[in-house]
Amino acid sequence: MHLTNSLELFPEFAVTQLLFKDVKNCSELRKMAMEGNITCALINPSMVLDPLQTLLAANKAVHVQKIGKMKTRSLYSEIIFSLSPTNNISEAFKRFGISENDDACLVVLVHNTDEAYNKDDVVSKVDGQQIPTDQLSRLSDLAKIKKLYKVTSQEEKCGSVLDAVICRMAAKDVV
Amino acid sequence: MAAVDGVGARALPYLREAELIKQGAEARVYRIRFLGKSAIVKERFPKRYRHHVLDEKLTRRRTTQEVRSILRCRKAGIAAPVVYFVDLSTNCIFLEEISDSVTVREHIAAAHAVESLRDLAEKIGKVLARMHDEDVIHGDLTTSNMLLKTERSGELTLLLIDFGLSFVSALPEDKGVDLYVLEKAFLSTHPNTETLFQKVLQSYTAASKRAPAVIKKLEEVRLRGRKRTMVG
């Protein structure tokens, strides 16, 4: 169901992703996340093409936390911020965080490699049905993603939309 | 001298175990596993023979410039490796590993007859014309910095790599020098390929409206060398 990846650059950490559909309490979850009562990143799955996209965002978030260069308040908000192609923080939360009317949710957790993450804690808080993370692409809104990341048809000639998205996330700090 | 400085201890823990595949004057290139993918890390190490403030500035600029140019090329449909992650604190770039590929250098060296390389020459000319139309100057065009990847369809894609010395310029002068550098590298690595390189230039000219001015500059540069001023 869930997907756990180790971070080669930070072997002490692992990232676990869980995907839920038919979520009924998104507004409540959002509130909890904002108040810091739920320690995970709650992401709008329509903006994610592939678990690799969020995994890269998590990797980058851990990296900037380690070097003390976070632009937002917590590791989890940094994951959401890293997904965004722009440096506008509130815009990033609006686009990539869950909003009140959403009915699906991608949960991203960063935990110690040797400790099992507190899965039950999250699962019990989400009022929805967990589905395998490899179904993520079925929930993604390709047109919206292309528009937000400004992916042109020309660029699709030399790679996938996912490639284009990944490049923009990685290059955000240098352009 | 540069190589000696570069041999210093591998500072980054995740590169300690990594397979070193190339060591240059400017950077070390490793092959690693990164988030479940095979990736290439290009690490620009500090050079102790330079003043450290200057060194940091130059290294940082080349790292960011490389990423910018790759993105600019990809946006224009020119194949270049996907950038996975950039670590500006250590000047490391994590790139997609291009599997099933050979360098153009290897490809030309393995070819039996120059005639069989006409399609390749045409492709190189076209890609460079498109790159120059985007005002990207590669800065280090050689046949080793071009990869040929065999797609699943059997088609060959030409990829540009190593944008470390690249910059953005619309000047025909800079584009002419870019081609001149390639011409020098091409003819010295691959003897008796003058007609093949002519083919590259023909294809370049056919593919870009702005080519005549560049070719004119190239002819000028041939007469005087790539440095414009004779100072120093």
mmCIF file of C-alpha atoms in Angstrom:
data_model
loop_
_atom_site.group_PDB
_atom_site.id
_atom_site.type_symbol
_atom_site.label_atom_id
_atom_site.label_comp_id
_atom_site.label_asym_id
_atom_site.label_seq_id
_atom_site.Cartn_x
_atom_site.Cartn_y
_atom_site.Cartn_z
ATOM 1 C CA MET A 1 0.000 0.000 0.000
ATOM 2 C CA HIS A 2 2.424 2.611 1.208
ATOM 3 C CA LEU A 3 5.817 3.348 -0.269
ATOM 4 C CA THR A 4 8.968 3.712 1.794
ATOM 5 C CA ASN A 5 12.244 4.938 0.311
ATOM 6 C CA SER A 6 15.532 5.467 1.987
ATOM 7 C CA LEU A 7 17.412 8.676 1.333
ATOM 8 C CA GLU A 8 20.894 7.731 0.158
ATOM 9 C CA LEU A 9 22.224 11.171 1.002
ATOM 10 C CA PHE A 10 20.818 11.046 4.510
ATOM 11 C CA PRO A 11 20.913 7.355 5.460
ATOM 12 C CA GLU A 12 19.460 8.067 8.891
ATOM 13 C CA PHE A 13 16.161 9.097 7.299
ATOM 14 C CA ALA A 14 13.493 7.366 5.257
ATOM 15 C CA VAL A 15 10.438 8.747 3.510
ATOM 16 C CA THR A 16 7.063 7.039 3.558
ATOM 17 C CA GLN A 17 4.172 8.024 1.320
ATOM 18 C CA LEU A 18 0.550 7.033 1.820
ATOM 19 C CA LEU A 19 -2.272 7.793 -0.566
ATOM 20 C CA PHE A 20 -5.915 8.194 0.381
ATOM 21 C CA LYS A 21 -9.056 8.705 -1.659
ATOM 22 C CA ASP A 22 -12.625 9.610 -0.638
ATOM 23 C CA VAL A 23 -11.234 11.656 2.209
ATOM 24 C CA LYS A 24 -14.035 13.371 4.091
ATOM 25 C CA ASN A 25 -12.134 15.425 6.625
ATOM 26 C CA CYS A 26 -9.677 17.410 4.507
ATOM 27 C CA SER A 27 -10.532 20.723 6.144
ATOM 28 C CA GLU A 28 -9.978 19.191 9.576
ATOM 29 C CA LEU A 29 -6.662 17.635 8.458
ATOM 30 C CA ARG A 30 -5.545 20.918 7.015
ATOM 31 C CA LYS A 31 -6.260 22.644 10.291
ATOM 32 C CA MET A 32 -4.353 19.991 12.226
ATOM 33 C CA ALA A 33 -1.358 20.370 9.909
ATOM 34 C CA MET A 34 -1.381 24.124 10.278
ATOM 35 C CA GLU A 35 -1.521 23.871 14.054
ATOM 36 C CA GLY A 36 1.218 21.276 14.014
ATOM 37 C CA ASN A 37 -0.928 18.519 15.504
ATOM 38 C CA ILE A 38 -0.156 16.102 12.725
ATOM 39 C CA THR A 39 3.458 15.613 11.788
ATOM 40 C CA CYS A 40 3.400 14.940 8.090
ATOM 41 C CA ALA A 41 3.060 16.787 4.803
ATOM 42 C CA LEU A 42 -0.473 16.678 3.412
ATOM 43 C CA ILE A 43 -0.296 17.087 -0.320
ATOM 44 C CA ASN A 44 -2.897 17.584 -2.998
ATOM 45 C CA PRO A 45 -2.354 14.495 -5.184
ATOM 46 C CA SER A 46 -3.729 16.157 -8.308
ATOM 47 C CA MET A 47 -0.493 18.166 -8.468
ATOM 48 C CA VAL A 48 1.785 15.136 -8.259
ATOM 49 C CA LEU A 49 2.619 12.955 -11.257
ATOM 50 C CA ASP A 50 4.691 10.310 -9.588
ATOM 51 C CA PRO A 51 5.917 9.417 -6.083
ATOM 52 C CA LEU A 52 9.414 10.380 -7.303
ATOM 53 C CA GLN A 53 8.289 14.004 -7.449
ATOM 54 C CA THR A 54 7.381 14.089 -3.755
ATOM 55 C CA LEU A 55 10.392 11.975 -2.844
ATOM 56 C CA LEU A 56 12.694 14.531 -4.456
ATOM 57 C CA ALA A 57 10.865 17.291 -2.605
ATOM 58 C CA ALA A 58 11.384 15.431 0.677
ATOM 59 C CA ASN A 59 15.058 14.868 -0.110
ATOM 60 C CA LYS A 60 15.509 18.555 -0.773
ATOM 61 C CA ALA A 61 13.594 19.507 2.375
ATOM 62 C CA VAL A 62 15.845 17.325 4.537
ATOM 63 C CA HIS A 63 18.873 18.807 2.789
ATOM 64 C CA VAL A 64 17.937 22.441 3.435
ATOM 65 C CA GLN A 65 17.001 21.600 7.008
ATOM 66 C CA LYS A 66 20.445 20.072 7.515
ATOM 67 C CA ILE A 67 22.295 23.065 6.155
ATOM 68 C CA GLY A 68 20.015 25.465 8.020
ATOM 69 C CA LYS A 69 18.558 27.096 4.935
ATOM 70 C CA MET A 70 14.868 26.354 5.336
ATOM 71 C CA LYS A 71 12.571 29.002 3.919
ATOM 72 C CA THR A 72 9.496 27.835 5.792
ATOM 73 C CA ARG A 73 8.814 26.912 9.408
ATOM 74 C CA SER A 74 9.017 23.138 9.417
ATOM 75 C CA LEU A 75 10.398 20.198 7.485
ATOM 76 C CA TYR A 76 6.915 19.310 6.320
ATOM 77 C CA SER A 77 6.024 22.744 5.050
ATOM 78 C CA GLU A 78 9.410 22.732 3.322
ATOM 79 C CA ILE A 79 8.399 19.582 1.409
ATOM 80 C CA ILE A 80 5.323 21.372 0.080
ATOM 81 C CA PHE A 81 7.398 24.447 -0.735
ATOM 82 C CA SER A 82 9.990 22.327 -2.590
ATOM 83 C CA LEU A 83 7.307 21.015 -4.927
ATOM 84 C CA SER A 84 6.480 24.470 -6.149
ATOM 85 C CA PRO A 85 8.232 25.941 -9.193
ATOM 86 C CA THR A 86 8.125 29.421 -7.649
ATOM 87 C CA ASN A 87 9.470 30.963 -4.460
ATOM 88 C CA ASN A 88 6.082 32.194 -3.300
ATOM 89 C CA ILE A 89 5.330 30.328 -0.073
ATOM 90 C CA SER A 90 1.606 31.000 0.247
ATOM 91 C CA GLU A 91 1.130 30.148 -3.407
ATOM 92 C CA ALA A 92 2.945 26.853 -2.817
ATOM 93 C CA PHE A 93 0.645 25.912 0.073
ATOM 94 C CA LYS A 94 -2.399 26.861 -1.949
ATOM 95 C CA ARG A 95 -1.411 24.755 -4.953
ATOM 96 C CA PHE A 96 0.316 21.809 -3.392
ATOM 97 C CA GLY A 97 -1.176 21.530 0.084
ATOM 98 C CA ILE A 98 -4.615 20.032 0.558
ATOM 99 C CA SER A 99 -7.531 22.418 0.557
ATOM 100 C CA GLU A 100 -10.891 22.175 2.262
ATOM 101 C CA ASN A 101 -12.811 20.822 -0.687
ATOM 102 C CA ASP A 102 -10.340 18.113 -1.683
ATOM 103 C CA ASP A 103 -11.332 14.481 -1.442
ATOM 104 C CA ALA A 104 -7.921 12.876 -1.866
ATOM 105 C CA CYS A 105 -4.703 13.289 0.025
ATOM 106 C CA LEU A 106 -1.082 12.230 -0.294
ATOM 107 C CA VAL A 107 0.653 11.930 3.061
ATOM 108 C CA VAL A 108 4.431 12.258 3.163
ATOM 109 C CA LEU A 109 6.329 11.314 6.317
ATOM 110 C CA VAL A 110 10.008 11.617 7.093
ATOM 111 C CA HIS A 111 11.158 9.284 9.852
ATOM 112 C CA ASN A 112 14.245 7.632 11.249
ATOM 113 C CA THR A 113 15.301 4.674 9.164
ATOM 114 C CA ASP A 114 15.485 2.237 12.044
ATOM 115 C CA GLU A 115 12.228 3.316 13.616
ATOM 116 C CA ALA A 116 8.931 2.310 12.117
ATOM 117 C CA TYR A 117 7.001 5.460 11.359
ATOM 118 C CA ASN A 118 3.897 6.153 13.329
ATOM 119 C CA LYS A 119 1.571 4.931 10.634
ATOM 120 C CA ASP A 120 -1.448 4.291 12.802
ATOM 121 C CA ASP A 121 -1.278 7.804 14.069
ATOM 122 C CA VAL A 122 -1.812 9.142 10.560
ATOM 123 C CA VAL A 123 -4.156 6.469 9.315
ATOM 124 C CA SER A 124 -6.491 6.992 12.252
ATOM 125 C CA LYS A 125 -6.684 10.702 11.592
ATOM 126 C CA VAL A 126 -7.532 10.439 7.898
ATOM 127 C CA ASP A 127 -11.173 9.655 7.278
ATOM 128 C CA GLY A 128 -10.761 8.059 3.883
ATOM 129 C CA GLN A 129 -9.770 4.944 2.018
ATOM 130 C CA GLN A 130 -6.098 4.139 1.629
ATOM 131 C CA ILE A 131 -5.090 3.082 -1.874
ATOM 132 C CA PRO A 132 -1.711 1.925 -3.237
ATOM 133 C CA THR A 133 0.689 4.793 -3.965
ATOM 134 C CA ASP A 134 1.294 3.482 -7.476
ATOM 135 C CA GLN A 135 -2.202 4.686 -8.306
ATOM 136 C CA LEU A 136 -1.059 8.247 -7.795
ATOM 137 C CA SER A 137 -0.893 9.038 -11.503
ATOM 138 C CA ARG A 138 -4.630 8.298 -11.807
ATOM 139 C CA LEU A 139 -5.350 11.173 -9.464
ATOM 140 C CA SER A 140 -3.004 13.682 -11.076
ATOM 141 C CA ASP A 141 -4.320 16.502 -13.193
ATOM 142 C CA LEU A 142 -1.902 16.587 -16.096
ATOM 143 C CA ALA A 143 -3.273 19.741 -17.687
ATOM 144 C CA LYS A 144 -3.060 21.664 -14.430
ATOM 145 C CA ILE A 145 0.462 20.414 -13.747
ATOM 146 C CA LYS A 146 1.664 21.376 -17.227
ATOM 147 C CA LYS A 147 0.169 24.809 -16.808
ATOM 148 C CA LEU A 148 1.596 25.482 -13.371
ATOM 149 C CA TYR A 149 5.108 24.276 -14.212
ATOM 150 C CA LYS A 150 4.868 25.902 -17.657
ATOM 151 C CA VAL A 151 5.759 22.757 -19.584
ATOM 152 C CA THR A 152 5.681 23.387 -23.316
ATOM 153 C CA SER A 153 5.025 20.880 -26.067
ATOM 154 C CA GLN A 154 8.510 21.616 -27.346
ATOM 155 C CA GLU A 155 9.989 20.371 -24.095
ATOM 156 C CA GLU A 156 7.980 17.154 -24.270
ATOM 157 C CA LYS A 157 9.966 16.290 -27.386
ATOM 158 C CA CYS A 158 13.068 15.648 -25.310
ATOM 159 C CA GLY A 159 11.523 14.087 -22.223
ATOM 160 C CA SER A 160 8.442 13.342 -20.177
ATOM 161 C CA VAL A 161 6.370 15.866 -18.265
ATOM 162 C CA LEU A 162 7.740 14.313 -15.082
ATOM 163 C CA ASP A 163 11.293 15.080 -16.286
ATOM 164 C CA ALA A 164 10.305 18.688 -16.935
ATOM 165 C CA VAL A 165 8.719 19.008 -13.489
ATOM 166 C CA ILE A 166 11.742 17.475 -11.749
ATOM 167 C CA CYS A 167 14.121 19.836 -13.546
ATOM 168 C CA ARG A 168 12.125 22.871 -12.498
ATOM 169 C CA MET A 169 12.007 21.767 -8.876
ATOM 170 C CA ALA A 170 15.753 21.167 -8.844
ATOM 171 C CA ALA A 171 16.621 24.389 -10.656
ATOM 172 C CA LYS A 172 14.323 26.620 -8.633
ATOM 173 C CA ASP A 173 17.131 28.133 -6.547
ATOM 174 C CA VAL A 174 19.430 28.870 -9.454
ATOM 175 C CA VAL A 175 17.175 30.496 -12.018
ATOM 176 C CA MET B 1 48.630 20.788 -10.991
ATOM 177 C CA ALA B 2 44.857 20.900 -10.924
ATOM 178 C CA ALA B 3 44.677 17.132 -10.749
ATOM 179 C CA VAL B 4 46.934 17.074 -7.710
ATOM 180 C CA ASP B 5 44.659 19.487 -5.888
ATOM 181 C CA GLY B 6 41.668 17.448 -6.832
ATOM 182 C CA VAL B 7 42.880 14.262 -5.198
ATOM 183 C CA GLY B 8 41.980 15.607 -1.750
ATOM 184 C CA ALA B 9 39.811 13.524 0.557
ATOM 185 C CA ARG B 10 36.261 12.958 -0.518
ATOM 186 C CA ALA B 11 34.527 15.371 1.761
ATOM 187 C CA LEU B 12 30.979 14.221 1.229
ATOM 188 C CA PRO B 13 29.895 11.089 3.070
ATOM 189 C CA TYR B 14 27.587 9.908 0.297
ATOM 190 C CA LEU B 15 30.346 10.132 -2.277
ATOM 191 C CA ARG B 16 32.834 8.175 -0.205
ATOM 192 C CA GLU B 17 31.505 4.859 -1.446
ATOM 193 C CA ALA B 18 30.545 6.138 -4.874
ATOM 194 C CA GLU B 19 32.178 4.914 -8.045
ATOM 195 C CA LEU B 20 34.427 7.604 -9.477
ATOM 196 C CA ILE B 21 34.083 7.545 -13.224
ATOM 197 C CA LYS B 22 35.924 10.660 -14.252
ATOM 198 C CA GLN B 23 38.301 13.116 -12.698
ATOM 199 C CA GLY B 24 38.901 16.354 -14.515
ATOM 200 C CA ALA B 25 40.558 19.631 -13.659
ATOM 201 C CA GLU B 26 37.231 21.152 -12.815
ATOM 202 C CA ALA B 27 35.153 18.401 -11.264
ATOM 203 C CA ARG B 28 34.845 14.773 -10.306
ATOM 204 C CA VAL B 29 32.075 12.673 -11.765
ATOM 205 C CA TYR B 30 30.589 9.758 -9.841
ATOM 206 C CA ARG B 31 27.970 7.145 -10.502
ATOM 207 C CA ILE B 32 25.580 6.578 -7.589
ATOM 208 C CA ARG B 33 22.136 5.278 -6.712
ATOM 209 C CA PHE B 34 19.884 8.201 -5.913
ATOM 210 C CA LEU B 35 16.280 7.692 -4.803
ATOM 211 C CA GLY B 36 16.178 4.363 -6.569
ATOM 212 C CA LYS B 37 17.625 5.652 -9.827
ATOM 213 C CA SER B 38 21.083 5.443 -11.282
ATOM 214 C CA ALA B 39 22.450 8.934 -11.294
ATOM 215 C CA ILE B 40 25.577 10.898 -12.043
ATOM 216 C CA VAL B 41 27.005 13.334 -9.526
ATOM 217 C CA LYS B 42 29.229 16.111 -10.723
ATOM 218 C CA GLU B 43 31.195 17.507 -7.825
ATOM 219 C CA ARG B 44 33.108 20.720 -8.294
ATOM 220 C CA PHE B 45 35.777 20.521 -5.659
ATOM 221 C CA PRO B 46 37.561 23.516 -4.129
ATOM 222 C CA LYS B 47 40.845 24.431 -5.725
ATOM 223 C CA ARG B 48 43.429 25.405 -3.222
ATOM 224 C CA TYR B 49 45.684 27.221 -5.669
ATOM 225 C CA ARG B 50 43.012 29.897 -6.099
ATOM 226 C CA HIS B 51 42.136 32.509 -3.541
ATOM 227 C CA HIS B 52 39.231 30.954 -1.673
ATOM 228 C CA VAL B 53 36.833 33.844 -2.219
ATOM 229 C CA LEU B 54 37.460 33.815 -5.950
ATOM 230 C CA ASP B 55 37.317 30.026 -6.005
ATOM 231 C CA GLU B 56 33.939 29.950 -4.287
ATOM 232 C CA LYS B 57 32.539 32.544 -6.644
ATOM 233 C CA LEU B 58 33.750 30.822 -9.794
ATOM 234 C CA THR B 59 32.677 27.387 -8.648
ATOM 235 C CA ARG B 60 29.236 28.569 -7.591
ATOM 236 C CA ARG B 61 28.756 30.410 -10.858
ATOM 237 C CA ARG B 62 29.720 27.441 -12.981
ATOM 238 C CA THR B 63 27.446 25.149 -11.016
ATOM 239 C CA THR B 64 24.417 27.419 -11.368
ATOM 240 C CA GLN B 65 25.241 28.201 -14.978
ATOM 241 C CA GLU B 66 25.349 24.518 -15.814
ATOM 242 C CA VAL B 67 21.903 23.938 -14.337
ATOM 243 C CA ARG B 68 20.456 27.031 -16.002
ATOM 244 C CA SER B 69 21.727 26.085 -19.433
ATOM 245 C CA ILE B 70 20.472 22.519 -19.150
ATOM 246 C CA LEU B 71 17.031 23.828 -18.245
ATOM 247 C CA ARG B 72 17.101 26.390 -21.050
ATOM 248 C CA CYS B 73 18.058 23.730 -23.577
ATOM 249 C CA ARG B 74 15.442 21.265 -22.390
ATOM 250 C CA LYS B 75 12.754 23.934 -22.561
ATOM 251 C CA ALA B 76 13.696 24.408 -26.209
ATOM 252 C CA GLY B 77 13.457 20.685 -26.888
ATOM 253 C CA ILE B 78 17.210 20.054 -26.964
ATOM 254 C CA ALA B 79 18.028 16.812 -25.195
ATOM 255 C CA ALA B 80 20.205 17.161 -22.088
ATOM 256 C CA PRO B 81 20.273 15.130 -18.871
ATOM 257 C CA VAL B 82 17.484 15.674 -16.329
ATOM 258 C CA VAL B 83 18.661 17.551 -13.228
ATOM 259 C CA TYR B 84 17.496 15.686 -10.134
ATOM 260 C CA PHE B 85 18.979 17.759 -7.378
ATOM 261 C CA VAL B 86 21.420 20.617 -6.873
ATOM 262 C CA ASP B 87 23.451 20.963 -3.689
ATOM 263 C CA LEU B 88 24.866 24.472 -3.725
ATOM 264 C CA SER B 89 26.528 24.033 -0.341
ATOM 265 C CA THR B 90 28.969 21.509 -1.826
ATOM 266 C CA ASN B 91 28.554 22.420 -5.515
ATOM 267 C CA CYS B 92 27.236 19.029 -6.512
ATOM 268 C CA ILE B 93 24.793 18.452 -9.342
ATOM 269 C CA PHE B 94 22.800 15.226 -9.459
ATOM 270 C CA LEU B 95 21.949 14.284 -13.019
ATOM 271 C CA GLU B 96 20.139 11.549 -14.849
ATOM 272 C CA GLU B 97 22.458 8.800 -16.037
ATOM 273 C CA ILE B 98 22.072 8.383 -19.779
ATOM 274 C CA SER B 99 21.973 4.641 -20.241
ATOM 275 C CA ASP B 100 22.546 2.905 -23.579
ATOM 276 C CA SER B 101 24.643 5.734 -24.869
ATOM 277 C CA VAL B 102 28.059 6.325 -26.396
ATOM 278 C CA THR B 103 29.883 9.575 -26.912
ATOM 279 C CA VAL B 104 29.953 10.939 -30.433
ATOM 280 C CA ARG B 105 33.716 10.581 -30.165
ATOM 281 C CA GLU B 106 33.436 6.828 -29.642
ATOM 282 C CA HIS B 107 30.821 6.568 -32.350
ATOM 283 C CA ILE B 108 33.002 8.306 -34.927
ATOM 284 C CA ALA B 109 36.066 6.321 -33.913
ATOM 285 C CA ALA B 110 34.168 3.070 -34.359
ATOM 286 C CA ALA B 111 32.735 3.995 -37.761
ATOM 287 C CA HIS B 112 34.239 2.229 -40.751
ATOM 288 C CA ALA B 113 33.455 4.811 -43.381
ATOM 289 C CA VAL B 114 33.046 8.544 -43.046
ATOM 290 C CA GLU B 115 30.053 8.352 -45.415
ATOM 291 C CA SER B 116 28.062 6.482 -42.774
ATOM 292 C CA LEU B 117 28.339 9.499 -40.495
ATOM 293 C CA ARG B 118 26.478 11.966 -42.700
ATOM 294 C CA ASP B 119 23.241 11.624 -40.743
ATOM 295 C CA LEU B 120 25.109 12.247 -37.525
ATOM 296 C CA ALA B 121 26.751 15.380 -38.929
ATOM 297 C CA GLU B 122 23.361 16.627 -39.988
ATOM 298 C CA LYS B 123 21.948 15.984 -36.531
ATOM 299 C CA ILE B 124 24.820 17.802 -34.811
ATOM 300 C CA GLY B 125 24.383 20.841 -37.051
ATOM 301 C CA LYS B 126 20.664 20.980 -36.349
ATOM 302 C CA VAL B 127 20.975 20.642 -32.575
ATOM 303 C CA LEU B 128 23.704 23.295 -32.373
ATOM 304 C CA ALA B 129 21.663 25.667 -34.524
ATOM 305 C CA ARG B 130 18.690 25.251 -32.210
ATOM 306 C CA MET B 131 20.887 25.754 -29.156
ATOM 307 C CA HIS B 132 22.376 28.946 -30.602
ATOM 308 C CA ASP B 133 18.908 30.169 -31.550
ATOM 309 C CA GLU B 134 18.152 29.967 -27.819
ATOM 310 C CA ASP B 135 21.308 32.053 -27.248
ATOM 311 C CA VAL B 136 22.944 29.268 -25.255
ATOM 312 C CA ILE B 137 26.696 29.148 -25.830
ATOM 313 C CA HIS B 138 27.988 25.763 -24.720
ATOM 314 C CA GLY B 139 31.567 26.907 -24.196
ATOM 315 C CA ASP B 140 33.154 23.474 -24.426
ATOM 316 C CA LEU B 141 31.852 21.748 -27.529
ATOM 317 C CA THR B 142 33.746 18.553 -28.229
ATOM 318 C CA THR B 143 32.690 15.196 -29.551
ATOM 319 C CA SER B 144 33.093 13.834 -26.003
ATOM 320 C CA ASN B 145 30.443 16.232 -24.734
ATOM 321 C CA MET B 146 27.819 14.883 -27.106
ATOM 322 C CA LEU B 147 26.102 11.597 -26.409
ATOM 323 C CA LEU B 148 24.205 9.339 -28.760
ATOM 324 C CA LYS B 149 21.450 7.448 -27.052
ATOM 325 C CA THR B 150 19.650 4.578 -28.724
ATOM 326 C CA GLU B 151 15.940 4.960 -28.044
ATOM 327 C CA ARG B 152 13.618 2.005 -27.704
ATOM 328 C CA SER B 153 12.373 2.802 -31.189
ATOM 329 C CA GLY B 154 15.903 2.287 -32.488
ATOM 330 C CA GLU B 155 16.297 5.976 -33.228
ATOM 331 C CA LEU B 156 19.409 7.837 -32.153
ATOM 332 C CA THR B 157 19.031 10.929 -29.994
ATOM 333 C CA LEU B 158 21.835 13.427 -29.685
ATOM 334 C CA LEU B 159 22.274 14.768 -26.156
ATOM 335 C CA LEU B 160 24.485 17.619 -25.057
ATOM 336 C CA ILE B 161 26.300 17.315 -21.739
ATOM 337 C CA ASP B 162 28.772 19.284 -19.647
ATOM 338 C CA PHE B 163 27.430 22.826 -19.663
ATOM 339 C CA GLY B 164 29.959 23.917 -17.062
ATOM 340 C CA LEU B 165 31.427 26.677 -19.225
ATOM 341 C CA SER B 166 28.188 27.706 -20.855
ATOM 342 C CA PHE B 167 26.639 31.139 -20.872
ATOM 343 C CA VAL B 168 23.847 33.050 -22.529
ATOM 344 C CA SER B 169 24.717 35.400 -25.390
ATOM 345 C CA ALA B 170 23.106 36.526 -28.608
ATOM 346 C CA LEU B 171 26.382 37.712 -30.166
ATOM 347 C CA PRO B 172 27.396 36.021 -33.431
ATOM 348 C CA GLU B 173 30.968 36.391 -32.153
ATOM 349 C CA ASP B 174 30.312 34.040 -29.199
ATOM 350 C CA LYS B 175 28.458 31.561 -31.383
ATOM 351 C CA GLY B 176 31.275 31.670 -33.930
ATOM 352 C CA VAL B 177 33.852 30.950 -31.234
ATOM 353 C CA ASP B 178 31.645 28.084 -29.966
ATOM 354 C CA LEU B 179 31.750 26.515 -33.442
ATOM 355 C CA TYR B 180 35.465 27.244 -33.773
ATOM 356 C CA VAL B 181 36.176 25.369 -30.536
ATOM 357 C CA LEU B 182 34.212 22.415 -31.887
ATOM 358 C CA GLU B 183 36.007 22.574 -35.233
ATOM 359 C CA LYS B 184 39.401 22.481 -33.533
ATOM 360 C CA ALA B 185 38.367 19.618 -31.256
ATOM 361 C CA PHE B 186 36.640 17.739 -34.044
ATOM 362 C CA LEU B 187 39.494 17.854 -36.513
ATOM 363 C CA SER B 188 42.185 17.087 -33.963
ATOM 364 C CA THR B 189 40.346 14.112 -32.438
ATOM 365 C CA HIS B 190 39.146 12.755 -35.757
ATOM 366 C CA PRO B 191 41.732 13.105 -38.540
ATOM 367 C CA ASN B 192 40.546 13.409 -42.155
ATOM 368 C CA THR B 193 37.034 14.444 -41.279
ATOM 369 C CA GLU B 194 37.093 17.893 -42.904
ATOM 370 C CA THR B 195 34.216 17.032 -45.212
ATOM 371 C CA LEU B 196 32.227 15.666 -42.290
ATOM 372 C CA PHE B 197 32.664 18.892 -40.352
ATOM 373 C CA GLN B 198 31.689 20.843 -43.462
ATOM 374 C CA LYS B 199 28.489 18.827 -43.396
ATOM 375 C CA VAL B 200 27.885 19.897 -39.777
ATOM 376 C CA LEU B 201 28.247 23.538 -40.789
ATOM 377 C CA GLN B 202 25.982 23.098 -43.813
ATOM 378 C CA SER B 203 23.290 21.581 -41.659
ATOM 379 C CA TYR B 204 23.787 24.358 -39.076
ATOM 380 C CA THR B 205 23.354 26.974 -41.798
ATOM 381 C CA ALA B 206 20.249 25.315 -43.183
ATOM 382 C CA ALA B 207 18.649 25.058 -39.739
ATOM 383 C CA SER B 208 19.067 28.622 -38.500
ATOM 384 C CA LYS B 209 18.118 31.974 -39.924
ATOM 385 C CA ARG B 210 20.854 33.592 -37.921
ATOM 386 C CA ALA B 211 23.563 31.273 -39.214
ATOM 387 C CA PRO B 212 25.124 33.479 -41.947
ATOM 388 C CA ALA B 213 26.342 36.046 -39.394
ATOM 389 C CA VAL B 214 27.758 33.254 -37.220
ATOM 390 C CA ILE B 215 29.560 31.552 -40.103
ATOM 391 C CA LYS B 216 31.029 34.898 -41.124
ATOM 392 C CA LYS B 217 32.350 35.332 -37.582
ATOM 393 C CA LEU B 218 33.665 31.778 -37.614
ATOM 394 C CA GLU B 219 35.736 32.642 -40.690
ATOM 395 C CA GLU B 220 37.116 35.677 -38.886
ATOM 396 C CA VAL B 221 37.898 33.637 -35.785
ATOM 397 C CA ARG B 222 39.737 31.033 -37.860
ATOM 398 C CA LEU B 223 42.129 33.745 -39.021
ATOM 399 C CA ARG B 224 42.829 35.190 -35.607
ATOM 400 C CA GLY B 225 42.148 32.439 -33.033
ATOM 401 C CA ARG B 226 39.438 32.431 -30.418
ATOM 402 C CA LYS B 227 40.708 35.372 -28.364
ATOM 403 C CA ARG B 228 39.381 38.612 -29.716
ATOM 404 C CA THR B 229 41.826 41.026 -28.170
ATOM 405 C CA MET B 230 45.536 40.663 -28.362
ATOM 406 C CA VAL B 231 46.119 41.870 -24.838
ATOM 407 C CA GLY B 232 48.411 39.939 -22.541
#
